[in-house]
Amino acid sequence: MLNLRVLITTYHEAFITRGGGEYELQSVADGLRQLGVIADIYGPYSRSIEFYDVVLHFSVHPGGLSLLREIRRHGKPIVLWPNLWPDLSSKEALDSAREHVEIAQFVTHKSNTERDHFLSQIPVEAEKLALCRWVADMSYLKSAPENLFQELYKIRNYAIWFGIVEPIKNQLAAIRVLTEKGIPLVVVGKYRDAAYMQACRAAG
């Protein structure tokens, strides 16, 4: 494993608005490096495709397909990490996921439940499937000053929600329920849909 060289890729516009998946991608790269693996994230400072032994591709977003087709043309093995709890209701999303699976040599998931849910919508040959349980970053075990957040923001007895603010996460419903109960909701995350974010602010 120590000599393994991995190129990590995803769809082109992923980092315009960073969410959990993008931070997870960076965490995976850091974790592999700690194991002695050379792990680069694709971009201007990654090396030539010939340098790498394998490509780890995050997501089945249609924006990544042109890159994956080119990587396959170079003959590099591809491990697909869908990183998705899919609701593939549109034909474009379904077709994209299927082509990603077709291109990849392996498809990996972080849990049996995630894998089973993906397979309920996208068939994958059994020999392609792999389970790769990821672990929490050890930095989360470091102690922080007690009550730091409460002192900084002068708020107590609150609920907290981490993640991109978007309709699929349904923060708006949570805000309405908690507001009725008089419980403040702290949301930590960016947004892509300005109208939905404004509706959340208004409800809160």
Tab-separated table of N, CA and C in Angstrom, residues 1 49 52 65 78 87 89 123 129 140-141 148-149 166 171 174 176 194:
chain	number	residue	atom	x	y	z
A	1	MET	N	0.830	-1.206	0.000
A	1	MET	CA	0.000	0.000	0.000
A	1	MET	C	0.864	1.255	0.000
A	49	ILE	N	-1.653	12.019	-15.540
A	49	ILE	CA	-2.470	10.829	-15.285
A	49	ILE	C	-1.627	9.565	-15.276
A	52	TYR	N	-0.342	8.022	-11.787
A	52	TYR	CA	-1.204	7.404	-10.777
A	52	TYR	C	-1.521	5.946	-11.100
A	65	LEU	N	-18.687	13.133	-15.934
A	65	LEU	CA	-18.587	12.067	-16.924
A	65	LEU	C	-17.515	12.304	-17.983
A	78	ILE	N	-10.619	2.699	-12.243
A	78	ILE	CA	-11.440	3.707	-11.559
A	78	ILE	C	-12.262	3.048	-10.463
A	87	ASP	N	-31.889	9.936	-4.905
A	87	ASP	CA	-33.277	10.098	-5.299
A	87	ASP	C	-33.213	10.420	-6.785
A	89	SER	N	-34.808	10.658	-9.548
A	89	SER	CA	-36.125	10.745	-10.169
A	89	SER	C	-36.062	11.210	-11.614
A	123	PRO	N	-28.519	-0.901	-10.645
A	123	PRO	CA	-27.926	-2.235	-10.523
A	123	PRO	C	-26.409	-2.192	-10.691
A	129	LEU	N	-18.693	-4.578	-6.376
A	129	LEU	CA	-19.048	-3.915	-5.123
A	129	LEU	C	-17.973	-4.083	-4.056
A	140	TYR	N	-11.542	15.361	16.032
A	140	TYR	CA	-12.786	15.510	16.784
A	140	TYR	C	-12.649	15.022	18.227
A	141	LEU	N	-11.572	14.323	18.534
A	141	LEU	CA	-11.351	13.850	19.902
A	141	LEU	C	-10.642	14.891	20.769
A	148	LEU	N	-17.839	27.258	24.894
A	148	LEU	CA	-17.272	28.262	23.986
A	148	LEU	C	-18.338	28.848	23.064
A	149	PHE	N	-19.114	27.964	22.426
A	149	PHE	CA	-20.128	28.448	21.485
A	149	PHE	C	-21.181	29.299	22.190
A	166	GLU	N	-30.689	23.300	1.853
A	166	GLU	CA	-31.304	23.013	0.555
A	166	GLU	C	-32.597	22.229	0.770
A	171	GLN	N	-34.629	21.692	5.898
A	171	GLN	CA	-34.429	22.491	7.113
A	171	GLN	C	-35.643	23.366	7.418
A	174	ALA	N	-38.016	21.807	9.791
A	174	ALA	CA	-37.446	21.756	11.142
A	174	ALA	C	-37.512	23.125	11.813
A	176	ARG	N	-39.672	25.519	11.282
A	176	ARG	CA	-41.065	25.834	11.642
A	176	ARG	C	-41.470	25.117	12.931
A	194	ALA	N	-30.796	30.465	-3.174
A	194	ALA	CA	-30.982	31.695	-2.402
A	194	ALA	C	-32.429	31.851	-1.926
